[in-house]
Coordinates of C-alpha atoms in Angstrom, one line a residue:
Chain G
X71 CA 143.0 -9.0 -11.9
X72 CA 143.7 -11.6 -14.5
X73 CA 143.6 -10.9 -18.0
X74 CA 142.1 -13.6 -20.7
X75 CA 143.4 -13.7 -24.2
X76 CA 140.7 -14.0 -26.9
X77 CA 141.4 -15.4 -30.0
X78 CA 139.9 -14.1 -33.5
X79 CA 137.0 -16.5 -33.3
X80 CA 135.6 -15.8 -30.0
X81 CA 136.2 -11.9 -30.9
X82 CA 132.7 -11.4 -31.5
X83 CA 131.6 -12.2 -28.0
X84 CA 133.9 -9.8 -27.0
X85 CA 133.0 -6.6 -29.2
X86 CA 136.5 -7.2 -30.9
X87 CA 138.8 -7.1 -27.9
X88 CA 141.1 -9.3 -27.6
X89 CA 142.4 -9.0 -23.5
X90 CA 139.4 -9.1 -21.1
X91 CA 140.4 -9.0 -17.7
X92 CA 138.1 -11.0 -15.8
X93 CA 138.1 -12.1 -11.6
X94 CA 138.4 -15.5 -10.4
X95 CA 141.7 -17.4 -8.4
X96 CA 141.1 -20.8 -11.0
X97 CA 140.6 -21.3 -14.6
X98 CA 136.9 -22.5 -13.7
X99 CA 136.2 -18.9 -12.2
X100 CA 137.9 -17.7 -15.0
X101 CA 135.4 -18.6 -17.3
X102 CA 132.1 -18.2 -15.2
X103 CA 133.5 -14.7 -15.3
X104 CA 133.7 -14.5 -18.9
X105 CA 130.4 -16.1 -19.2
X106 CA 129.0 -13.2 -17.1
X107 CA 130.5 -10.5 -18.8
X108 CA 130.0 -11.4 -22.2
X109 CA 127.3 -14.2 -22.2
X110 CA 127.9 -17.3 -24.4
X111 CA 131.2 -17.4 -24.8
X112 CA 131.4 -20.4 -21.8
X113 CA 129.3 -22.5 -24.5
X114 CA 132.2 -21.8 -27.2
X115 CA 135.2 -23.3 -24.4
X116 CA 133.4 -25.7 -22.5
X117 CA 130.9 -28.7 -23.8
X118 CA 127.1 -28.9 -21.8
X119 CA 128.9 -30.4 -19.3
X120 CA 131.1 -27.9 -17.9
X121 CA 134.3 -29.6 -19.9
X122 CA 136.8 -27.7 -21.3
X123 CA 136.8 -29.2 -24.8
X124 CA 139.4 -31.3 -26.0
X125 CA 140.6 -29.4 -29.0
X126 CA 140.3 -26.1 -26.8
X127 CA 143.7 -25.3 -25.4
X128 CA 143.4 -22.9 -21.9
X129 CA 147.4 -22.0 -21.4
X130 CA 147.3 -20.1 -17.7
X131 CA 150.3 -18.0 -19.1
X132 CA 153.3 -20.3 -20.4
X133 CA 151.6 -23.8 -19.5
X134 CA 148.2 -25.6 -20.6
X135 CA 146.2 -26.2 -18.0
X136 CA 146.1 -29.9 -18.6
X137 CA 149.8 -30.2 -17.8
X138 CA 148.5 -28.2 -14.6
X139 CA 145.6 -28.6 -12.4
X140 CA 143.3 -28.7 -15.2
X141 CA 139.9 -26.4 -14.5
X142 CA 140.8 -25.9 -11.2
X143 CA 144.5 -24.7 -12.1
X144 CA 145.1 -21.6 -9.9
X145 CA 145.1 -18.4 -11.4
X146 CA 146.9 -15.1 -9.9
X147 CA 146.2 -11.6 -10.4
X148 CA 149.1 -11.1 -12.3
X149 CA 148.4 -14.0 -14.8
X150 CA 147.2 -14.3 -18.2
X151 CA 145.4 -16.8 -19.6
X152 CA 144.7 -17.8 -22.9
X153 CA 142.3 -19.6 -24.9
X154 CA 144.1 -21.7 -28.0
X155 CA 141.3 -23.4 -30.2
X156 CA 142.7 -25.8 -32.8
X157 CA 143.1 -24.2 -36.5
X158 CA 143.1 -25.8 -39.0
X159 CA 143.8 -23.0 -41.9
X160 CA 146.5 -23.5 -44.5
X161 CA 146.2 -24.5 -48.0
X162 CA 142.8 -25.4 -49.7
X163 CA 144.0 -28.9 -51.9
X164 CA 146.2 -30.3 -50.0
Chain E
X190 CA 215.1 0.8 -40.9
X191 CA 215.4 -2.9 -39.6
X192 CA 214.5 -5.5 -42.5
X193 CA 213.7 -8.9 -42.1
X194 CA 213.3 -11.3 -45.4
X195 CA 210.6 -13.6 -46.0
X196 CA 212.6 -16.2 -45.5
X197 CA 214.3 -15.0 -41.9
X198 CA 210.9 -14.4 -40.4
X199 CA 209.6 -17.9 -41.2
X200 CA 212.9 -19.1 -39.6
X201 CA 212.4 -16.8 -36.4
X202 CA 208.4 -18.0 -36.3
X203 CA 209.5 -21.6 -35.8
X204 CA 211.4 -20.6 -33.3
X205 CA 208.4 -19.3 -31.8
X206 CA 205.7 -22.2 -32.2
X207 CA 205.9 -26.0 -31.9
X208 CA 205.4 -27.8 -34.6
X209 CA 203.8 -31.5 -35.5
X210 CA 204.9 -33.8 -38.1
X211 CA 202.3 -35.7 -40.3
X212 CA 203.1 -39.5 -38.5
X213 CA 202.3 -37.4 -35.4
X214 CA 199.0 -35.8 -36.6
X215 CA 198.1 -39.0 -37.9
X216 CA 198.3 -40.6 -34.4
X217 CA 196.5 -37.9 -32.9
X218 CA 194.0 -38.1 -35.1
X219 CA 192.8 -41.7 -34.6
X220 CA 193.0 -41.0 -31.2
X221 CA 190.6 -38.2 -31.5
X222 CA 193.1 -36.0 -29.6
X223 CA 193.4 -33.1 -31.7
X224 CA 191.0 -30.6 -33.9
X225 CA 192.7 -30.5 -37.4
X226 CA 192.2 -27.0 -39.4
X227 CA 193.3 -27.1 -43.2
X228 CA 194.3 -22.9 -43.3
X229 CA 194.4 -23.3 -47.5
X230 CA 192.3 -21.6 -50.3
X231 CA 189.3 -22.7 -51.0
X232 CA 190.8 -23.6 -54.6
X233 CA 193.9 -26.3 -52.8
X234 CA 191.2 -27.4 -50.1
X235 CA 189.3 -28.7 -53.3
X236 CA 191.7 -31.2 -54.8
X237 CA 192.1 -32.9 -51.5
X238 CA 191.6 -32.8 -47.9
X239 CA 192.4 -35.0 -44.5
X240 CA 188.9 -36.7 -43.6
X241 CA 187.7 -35.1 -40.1
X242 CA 189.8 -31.5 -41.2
X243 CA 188.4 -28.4 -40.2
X244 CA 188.1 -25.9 -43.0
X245 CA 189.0 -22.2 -42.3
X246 CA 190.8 -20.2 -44.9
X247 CA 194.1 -18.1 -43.5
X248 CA 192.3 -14.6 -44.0
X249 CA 189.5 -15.8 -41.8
X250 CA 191.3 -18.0 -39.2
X251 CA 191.2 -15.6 -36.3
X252 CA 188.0 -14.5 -37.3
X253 CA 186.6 -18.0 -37.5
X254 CA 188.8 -20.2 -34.8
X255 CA 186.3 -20.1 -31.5
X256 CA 183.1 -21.3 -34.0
X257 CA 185.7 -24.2 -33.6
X258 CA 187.6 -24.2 -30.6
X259 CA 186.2 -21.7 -28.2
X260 CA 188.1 -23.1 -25.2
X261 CA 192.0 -21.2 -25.4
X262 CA 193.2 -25.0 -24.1
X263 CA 191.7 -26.5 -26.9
X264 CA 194.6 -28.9 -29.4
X265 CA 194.8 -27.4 -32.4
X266 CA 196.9 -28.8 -35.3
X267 CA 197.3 -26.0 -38.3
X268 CA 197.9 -27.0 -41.7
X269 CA 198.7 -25.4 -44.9
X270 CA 200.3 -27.1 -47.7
X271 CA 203.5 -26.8 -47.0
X272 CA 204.1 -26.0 -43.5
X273 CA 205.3 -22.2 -43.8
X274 CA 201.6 -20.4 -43.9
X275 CA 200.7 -22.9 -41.1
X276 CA 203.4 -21.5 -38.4
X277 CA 202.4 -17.8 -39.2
X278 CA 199.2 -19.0 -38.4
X279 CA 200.2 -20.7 -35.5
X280 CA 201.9 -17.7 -33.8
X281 CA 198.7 -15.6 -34.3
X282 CA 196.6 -18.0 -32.7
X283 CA 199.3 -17.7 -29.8
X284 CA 198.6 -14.3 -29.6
X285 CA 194.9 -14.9 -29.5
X286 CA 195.5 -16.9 -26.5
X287 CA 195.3 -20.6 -27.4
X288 CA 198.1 -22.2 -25.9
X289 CA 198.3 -25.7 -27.4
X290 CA 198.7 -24.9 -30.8
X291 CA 200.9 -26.8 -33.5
X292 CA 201.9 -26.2 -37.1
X293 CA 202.0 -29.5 -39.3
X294 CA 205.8 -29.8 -40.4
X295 CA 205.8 -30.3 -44.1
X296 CA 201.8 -29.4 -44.8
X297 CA 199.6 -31.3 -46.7
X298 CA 202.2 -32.2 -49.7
X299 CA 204.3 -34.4 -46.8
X300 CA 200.9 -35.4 -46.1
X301 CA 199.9 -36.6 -49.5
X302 CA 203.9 -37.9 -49.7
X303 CA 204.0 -40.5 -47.3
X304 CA 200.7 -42.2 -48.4
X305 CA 198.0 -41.1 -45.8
X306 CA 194.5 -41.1 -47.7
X307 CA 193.3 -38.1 -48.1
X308 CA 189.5 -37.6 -50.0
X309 CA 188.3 -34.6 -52.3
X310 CA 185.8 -33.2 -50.7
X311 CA 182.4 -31.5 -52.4
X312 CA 182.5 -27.7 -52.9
X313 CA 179.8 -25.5 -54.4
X314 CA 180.4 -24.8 -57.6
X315 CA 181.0 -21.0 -59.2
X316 CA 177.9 -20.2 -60.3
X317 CA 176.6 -21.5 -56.4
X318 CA 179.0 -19.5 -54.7
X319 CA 177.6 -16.4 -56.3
X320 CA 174.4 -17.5 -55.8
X321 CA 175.0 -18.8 -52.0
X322 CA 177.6 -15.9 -50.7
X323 CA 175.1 -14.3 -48.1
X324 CA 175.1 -17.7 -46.4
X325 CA 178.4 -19.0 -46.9
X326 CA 179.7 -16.0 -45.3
X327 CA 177.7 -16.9 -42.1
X328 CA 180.0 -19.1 -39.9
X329 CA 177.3 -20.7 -38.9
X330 CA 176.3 -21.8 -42.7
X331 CA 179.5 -21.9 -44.3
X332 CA 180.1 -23.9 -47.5
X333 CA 179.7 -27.2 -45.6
X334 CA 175.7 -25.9 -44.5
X335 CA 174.9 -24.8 -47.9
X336 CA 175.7 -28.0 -49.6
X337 CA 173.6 -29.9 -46.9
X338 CA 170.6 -27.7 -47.8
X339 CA 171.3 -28.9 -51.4
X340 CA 171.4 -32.4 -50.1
X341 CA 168.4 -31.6 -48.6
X342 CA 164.5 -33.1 -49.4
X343 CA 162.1 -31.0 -47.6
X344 CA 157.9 -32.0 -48.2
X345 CA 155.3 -29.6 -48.1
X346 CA 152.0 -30.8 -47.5
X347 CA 150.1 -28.0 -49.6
X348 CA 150.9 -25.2 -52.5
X349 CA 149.1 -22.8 -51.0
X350 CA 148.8 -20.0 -48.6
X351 CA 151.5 -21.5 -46.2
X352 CA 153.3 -23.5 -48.7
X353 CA 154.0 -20.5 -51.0
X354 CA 156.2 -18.6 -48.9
X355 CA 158.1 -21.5 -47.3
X356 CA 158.7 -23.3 -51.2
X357 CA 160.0 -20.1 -51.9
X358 CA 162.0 -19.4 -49.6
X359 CA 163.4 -22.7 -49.5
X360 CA 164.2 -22.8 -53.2
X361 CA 165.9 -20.0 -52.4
X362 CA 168.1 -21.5 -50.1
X363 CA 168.6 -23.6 -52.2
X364 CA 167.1 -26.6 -50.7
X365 CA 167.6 -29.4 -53.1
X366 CA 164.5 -31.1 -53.1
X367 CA 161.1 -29.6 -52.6
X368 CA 158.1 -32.1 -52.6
X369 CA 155.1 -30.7 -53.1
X370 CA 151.0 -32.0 -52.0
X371 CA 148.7 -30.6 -53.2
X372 CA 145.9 -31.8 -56.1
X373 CA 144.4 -28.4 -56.4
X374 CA 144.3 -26.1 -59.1
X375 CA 145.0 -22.7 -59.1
X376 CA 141.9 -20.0 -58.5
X377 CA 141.6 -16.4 -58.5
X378 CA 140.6 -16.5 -55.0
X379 CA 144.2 -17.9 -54.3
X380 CA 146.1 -14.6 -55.5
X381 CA 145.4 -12.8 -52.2
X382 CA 148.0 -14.4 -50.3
X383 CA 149.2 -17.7 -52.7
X384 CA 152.1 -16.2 -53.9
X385 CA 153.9 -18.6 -55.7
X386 CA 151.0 -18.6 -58.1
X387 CA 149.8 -15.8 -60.7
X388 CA 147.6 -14.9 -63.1
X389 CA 148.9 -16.7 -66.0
X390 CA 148.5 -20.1 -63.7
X391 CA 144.8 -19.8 -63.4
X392 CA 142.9 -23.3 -63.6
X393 CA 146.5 -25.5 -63.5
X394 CA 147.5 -27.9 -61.3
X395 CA 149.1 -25.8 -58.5
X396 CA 151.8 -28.5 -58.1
X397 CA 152.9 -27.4 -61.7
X398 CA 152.4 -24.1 -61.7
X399 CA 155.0 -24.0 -58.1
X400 CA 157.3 -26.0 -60.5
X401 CA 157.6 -23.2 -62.9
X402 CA 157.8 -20.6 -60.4
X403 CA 161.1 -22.2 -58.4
X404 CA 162.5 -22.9 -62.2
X405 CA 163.0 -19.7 -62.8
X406 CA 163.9 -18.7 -59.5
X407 CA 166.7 -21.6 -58.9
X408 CA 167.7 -24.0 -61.1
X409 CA 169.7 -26.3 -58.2
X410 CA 166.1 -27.2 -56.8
X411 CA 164.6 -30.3 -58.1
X412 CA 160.4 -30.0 -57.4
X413 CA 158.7 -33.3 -56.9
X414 CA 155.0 -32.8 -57.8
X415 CA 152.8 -34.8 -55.9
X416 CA 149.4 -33.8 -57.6
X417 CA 146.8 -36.2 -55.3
X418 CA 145.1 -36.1 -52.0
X419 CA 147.4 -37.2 -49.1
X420 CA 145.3 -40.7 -47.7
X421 CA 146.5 -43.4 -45.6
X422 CA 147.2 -45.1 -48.3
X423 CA 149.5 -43.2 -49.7
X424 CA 151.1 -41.3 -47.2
X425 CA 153.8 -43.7 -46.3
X426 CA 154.8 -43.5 -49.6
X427 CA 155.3 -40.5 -50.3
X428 CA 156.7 -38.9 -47.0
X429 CA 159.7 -41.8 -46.5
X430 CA 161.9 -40.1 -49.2
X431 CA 161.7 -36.8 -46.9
X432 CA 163.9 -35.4 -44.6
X433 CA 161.5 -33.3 -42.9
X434 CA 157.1 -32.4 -43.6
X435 CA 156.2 -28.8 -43.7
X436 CA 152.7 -28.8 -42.8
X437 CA 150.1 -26.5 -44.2
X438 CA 147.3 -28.1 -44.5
X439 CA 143.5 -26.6 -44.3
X440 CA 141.4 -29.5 -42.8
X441 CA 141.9 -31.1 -39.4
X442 CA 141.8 -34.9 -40.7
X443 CA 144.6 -34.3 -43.1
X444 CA 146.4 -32.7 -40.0
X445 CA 145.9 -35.8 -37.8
X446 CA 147.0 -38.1 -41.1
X447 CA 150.4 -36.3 -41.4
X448 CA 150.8 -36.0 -37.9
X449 CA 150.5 -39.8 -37.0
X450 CA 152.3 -40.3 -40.6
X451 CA 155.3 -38.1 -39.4
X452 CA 155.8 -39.7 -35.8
X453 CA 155.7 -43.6 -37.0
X454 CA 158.3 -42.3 -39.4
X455 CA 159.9 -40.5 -36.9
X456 CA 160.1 -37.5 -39.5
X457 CA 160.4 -33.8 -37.8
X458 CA 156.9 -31.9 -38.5
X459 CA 157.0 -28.3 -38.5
X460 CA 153.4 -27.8 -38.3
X461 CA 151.5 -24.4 -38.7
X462 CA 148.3 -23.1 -38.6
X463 CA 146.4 -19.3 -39.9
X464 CA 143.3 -18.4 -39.4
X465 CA 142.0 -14.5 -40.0
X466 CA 144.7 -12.8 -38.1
X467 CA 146.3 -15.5 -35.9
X468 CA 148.8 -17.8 -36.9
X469 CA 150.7 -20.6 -34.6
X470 CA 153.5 -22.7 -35.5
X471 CA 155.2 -25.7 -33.9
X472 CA 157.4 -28.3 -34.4
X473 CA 157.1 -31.7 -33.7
X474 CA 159.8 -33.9 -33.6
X475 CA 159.3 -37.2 -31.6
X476 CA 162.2 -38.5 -32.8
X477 CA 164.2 -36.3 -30.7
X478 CA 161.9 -36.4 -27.5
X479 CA 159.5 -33.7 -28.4
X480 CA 155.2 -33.8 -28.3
X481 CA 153.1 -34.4 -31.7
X482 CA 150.1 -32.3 -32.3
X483 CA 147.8 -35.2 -30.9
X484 CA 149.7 -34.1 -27.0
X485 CA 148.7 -31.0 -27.9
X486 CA 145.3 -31.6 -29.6
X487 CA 144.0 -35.2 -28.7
X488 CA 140.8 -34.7 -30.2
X489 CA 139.6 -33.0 -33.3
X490 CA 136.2 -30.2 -33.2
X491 CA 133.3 -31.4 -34.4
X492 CA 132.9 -31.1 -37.8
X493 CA 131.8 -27.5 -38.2
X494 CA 132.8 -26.0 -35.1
X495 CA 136.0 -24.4 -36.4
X496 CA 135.4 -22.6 -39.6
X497 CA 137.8 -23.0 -42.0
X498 CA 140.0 -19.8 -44.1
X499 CA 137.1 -19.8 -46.7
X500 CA 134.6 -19.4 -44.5
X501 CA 135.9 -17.1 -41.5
X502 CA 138.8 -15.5 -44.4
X503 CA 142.7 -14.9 -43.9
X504 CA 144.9 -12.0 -44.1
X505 CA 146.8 -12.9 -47.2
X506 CA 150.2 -11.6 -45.4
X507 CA 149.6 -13.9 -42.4
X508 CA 150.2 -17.1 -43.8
X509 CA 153.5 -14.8 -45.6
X510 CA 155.0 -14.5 -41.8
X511 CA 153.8 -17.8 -40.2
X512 CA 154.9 -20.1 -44.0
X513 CA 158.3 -17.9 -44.0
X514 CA 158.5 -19.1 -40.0
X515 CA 158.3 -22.9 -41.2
X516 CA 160.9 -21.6 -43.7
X517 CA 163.1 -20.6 -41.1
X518 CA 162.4 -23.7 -38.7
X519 CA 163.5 -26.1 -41.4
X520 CA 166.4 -24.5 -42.3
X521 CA 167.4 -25.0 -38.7
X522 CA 166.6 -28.7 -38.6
X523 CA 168.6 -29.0 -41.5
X524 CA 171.6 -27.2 -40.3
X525 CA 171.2 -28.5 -36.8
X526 CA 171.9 -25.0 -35.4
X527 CA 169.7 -22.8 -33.1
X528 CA 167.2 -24.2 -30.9
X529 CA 163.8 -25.3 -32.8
X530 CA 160.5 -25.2 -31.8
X531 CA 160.4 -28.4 -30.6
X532 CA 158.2 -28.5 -27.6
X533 CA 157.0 -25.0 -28.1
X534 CA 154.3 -23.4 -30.1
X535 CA 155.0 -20.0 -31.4
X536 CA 151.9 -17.5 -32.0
X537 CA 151.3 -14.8 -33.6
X538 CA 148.2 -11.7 -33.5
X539 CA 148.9 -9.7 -36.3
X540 CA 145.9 -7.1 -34.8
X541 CA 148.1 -6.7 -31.9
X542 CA 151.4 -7.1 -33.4
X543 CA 152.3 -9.5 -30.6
X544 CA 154.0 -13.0 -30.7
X545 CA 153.8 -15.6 -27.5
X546 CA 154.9 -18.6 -26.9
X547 CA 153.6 -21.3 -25.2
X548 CA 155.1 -24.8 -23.9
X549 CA 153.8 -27.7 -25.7
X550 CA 154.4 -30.9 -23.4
X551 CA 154.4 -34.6 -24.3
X552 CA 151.5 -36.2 -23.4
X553 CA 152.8 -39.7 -21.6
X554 CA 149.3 -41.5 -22.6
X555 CA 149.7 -40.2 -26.3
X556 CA 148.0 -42.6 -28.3
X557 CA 150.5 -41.6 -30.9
X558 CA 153.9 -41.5 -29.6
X559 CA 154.2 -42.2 -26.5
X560 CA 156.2 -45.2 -25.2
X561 CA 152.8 -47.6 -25.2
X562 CA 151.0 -45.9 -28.2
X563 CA 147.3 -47.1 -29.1
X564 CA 148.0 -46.2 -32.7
X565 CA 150.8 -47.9 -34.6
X566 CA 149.8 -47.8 -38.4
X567 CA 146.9 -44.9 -40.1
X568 CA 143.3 -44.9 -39.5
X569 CA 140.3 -43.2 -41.1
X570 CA 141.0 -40.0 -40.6
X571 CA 137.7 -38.9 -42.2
X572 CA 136.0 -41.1 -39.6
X573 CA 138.3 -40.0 -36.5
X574 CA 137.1 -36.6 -37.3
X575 CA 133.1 -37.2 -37.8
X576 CA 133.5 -36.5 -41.8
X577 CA 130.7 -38.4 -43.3
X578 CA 132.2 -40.1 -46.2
X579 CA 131.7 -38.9 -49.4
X580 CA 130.4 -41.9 -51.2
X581 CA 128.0 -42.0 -47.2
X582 CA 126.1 -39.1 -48.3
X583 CA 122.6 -39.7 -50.0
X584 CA 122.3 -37.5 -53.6

């Protein structure tokens, strides 16, 4: 079964972990499958339509699904995807 | 026991090599037709050397040779200063295999004698060759890499958790110029992780208390203080006398500012990013073919959708591995050695002591830099990413 990558944020939807492995062959199953197993983290990745959000990076292992099939870019049992928000942390003053 | 003199082995060498006179060397030269190494001491290499001349002292040569010629077929044209070190040379290249290999007849005094320019070329100085040896040494550094780091004029946008690590480590290295952004002062809530600051700094412009701090670390490194807020007024000016940005910025519209800045420059970002215990850098250099961070992030969050390092907190080591990272991408650049991140972004979970990497495409409808680009000069970066203005919100 795929494995999804959580990053710090999300953590707390997750009870820490950081690799859920979820079912699903697409990114879009991917993620109704998150939402079912740890409800509200959909709302965190996608907007109220169903979008992922632009400054949410999915990579389905290597490769971001936008340079893919977007939502609907297969996903094997084998594969791992990850979710990239944006960060912004560096230097307070800049 | 058999003897031979000095002077009977350099006689049966000869014998033994070919040789090259300087009219022919100069030909071949023009012609691009053969790779010149000067075999002297550092100390004769200094008062003069043949423009385009390899520089590889004897003790090193067949240490050093295939970081110049690794093909064995490869022309090589040895010269000393007077042709005698040169042909011993020659024959142990021989040996090594390289089969097209010529001593220069009469060195670099018949050199110098008929007239051919020759130009004195920049060497470190002693107290720098102490200082630099760990890198010298490296063939991949050598004296010739360490003096372009001192040439070097490296920006960091920020004094602070990211830009601590990577100024020092760059002053270290001895890049020449370090400009620094940031018009913050230094707070006790900095210490955890802002190590180029300390106790004594508290309350001072962190731009001047950086300066200090490289002062007495390296005296070669000239710090530019740039004690304002980076805008799109002034960015232009102050990134053009830069080689390359460092970016460690803490807000999203000053990330999209330098970003847009870099790429109509065509400056090389190395752009990086903490939060808690992930950190992610990247570099960006469109220049050379590669994405910005608007193919990788068109569109900023919402303004309070990603918390920020104050609010959500930091490892302070975190930004000490990602900062040193930028470090280590910008000596690169500078060098022109290794393969970059260019076109990948580099991650790092220091909960699971894992690092991934990721490939970071150009986005063909970039409105920044791709080949039709929507943007062509700075916008309101405050406004791009929903920031009320300040001066916008009622007392």
């Amino acid at each position: 079964m795929p494995v999804v990558r959580i990053p710090s944020p999300l953590r707390r939807y997750t009870d820490g972990q950081s690799k859920v492995t979820v079912t699903g062959a697409t990114v879009n199953q991917v993620i109704d499958s998150l939402e079912s197993g740890y409800p509200g983290l959909k709302s965190r990745i996608c907007d109220e339509d169903g979008q992922i959000k632009r400054y949410v990076n999915v990579f389905v292992n290597e490769d971001e699904i936008r340079t893919l099939e977007g939502a609907e870019s297969a996903v094997g049992d084998n594969d791992e995807v990850s979710i990239v928000p944006a960060m912004a942390g560096g230097a307070s003053g800049r | 026991m058999f003897h031979l003199t000095s002077s009977e082995l350099v006689t049966q060498v000869k014998k033994e090599i070919q040789e090259m006179s300087v009219h022919q060397l100069r030909e071949e030269l023009a012609r691009n037709d053969v790779t010149l190494v000067d075999i002297r001491e550092l100390d004769e290499w200094a008062q003069g050397k043949i423009d385009g001349a390899h520089h590889i002292p004897r003790g090193f040569l067949e240490f050093l040779i295939e970081m110049i010629a690794t093909n064995r077929q490869t022309r090589l044209a040895l010269i000393c200063a007077g042709g005698v070190r040169s042909a011993l040379a020659a024959r142990s290249l021989q040996e090594l295999g390289y089969t097209d290999v010529y001593s220069v007849a009469g060195g670099f005094g018949a050199w110098k004698t008929v007239g051919y320019p020759f130009g004195i070329p920049r060497v470190l100085d002693d107290a720098q060759r102490a200082r630099y040896s760990r890198h010298t040494v490296m063939p991949e550094m050598g004296e010739e890499g360490q003096l372009k780091l001192l040439d070097a004029k490296v920006l960091l946008i920020g004094a602070g958790g990211l830009g601590s690590p990577a100024a020092i480590y760059l002053a270290a290295a001895g890049v020449g110029t370090i400009g620094l952004v940031d018009f913050d002062v230094v707070d006790a809530s900095n210490l955890q992780r802002q190590i180029i600051h300390n106790l004594d700094k508290i309350d001072l412009p962190k731009v001047d208390s950086a300066r200090e701090a490289i002062a007495k670390l390296n005296p070669d490194v000239k710090v530019i203080g740039h004690q304002v807020q980076l805008t799109s007024e002034n960015a232009f000016d102050i990134l053009q006398d830069y080689d390359l940005v460092l970016n460690g910025s803490d807000n999203f519209p000053t990330r999209y500012l330098v970003n847009d800045a870099c790429v109509i420059l065509g400056k090389p970002l190395i752009d990086a990013s903490i939060f808690r215990f992930d950190g992610q850098v990247t570099v960006y250099d469109t220049a050379n073919g590669g994405p910005c961070y608007r193919c990788l992030y068109p569109d900023p969050p919402p303004p309070g959708e990603v918390p920020s390092c104050a609010e959500g907190g930091v490892l302070g080591v975190l930004p000490g591995i990602v900062g040193s990272l930028q470090a280590v991408e910008a000596i690169k650049l500078i060098l022109e050695i290794g393969t970059s991140l260019n076109g990948r972004a580099l991650q790092y979970d220091a909960l699971e002591a894992e690092f991934r990497e990721f490939r970071v495409r150009k986005d063909p409808h970039c409105p920044v830099c791709s080949e039709d680009p929507i943007v062509t000069e700075l916008i309101d970066y405050q406004e791009f990413c929903g920031i009320p203005h300040l001066d916008a919100v009622p007392a």
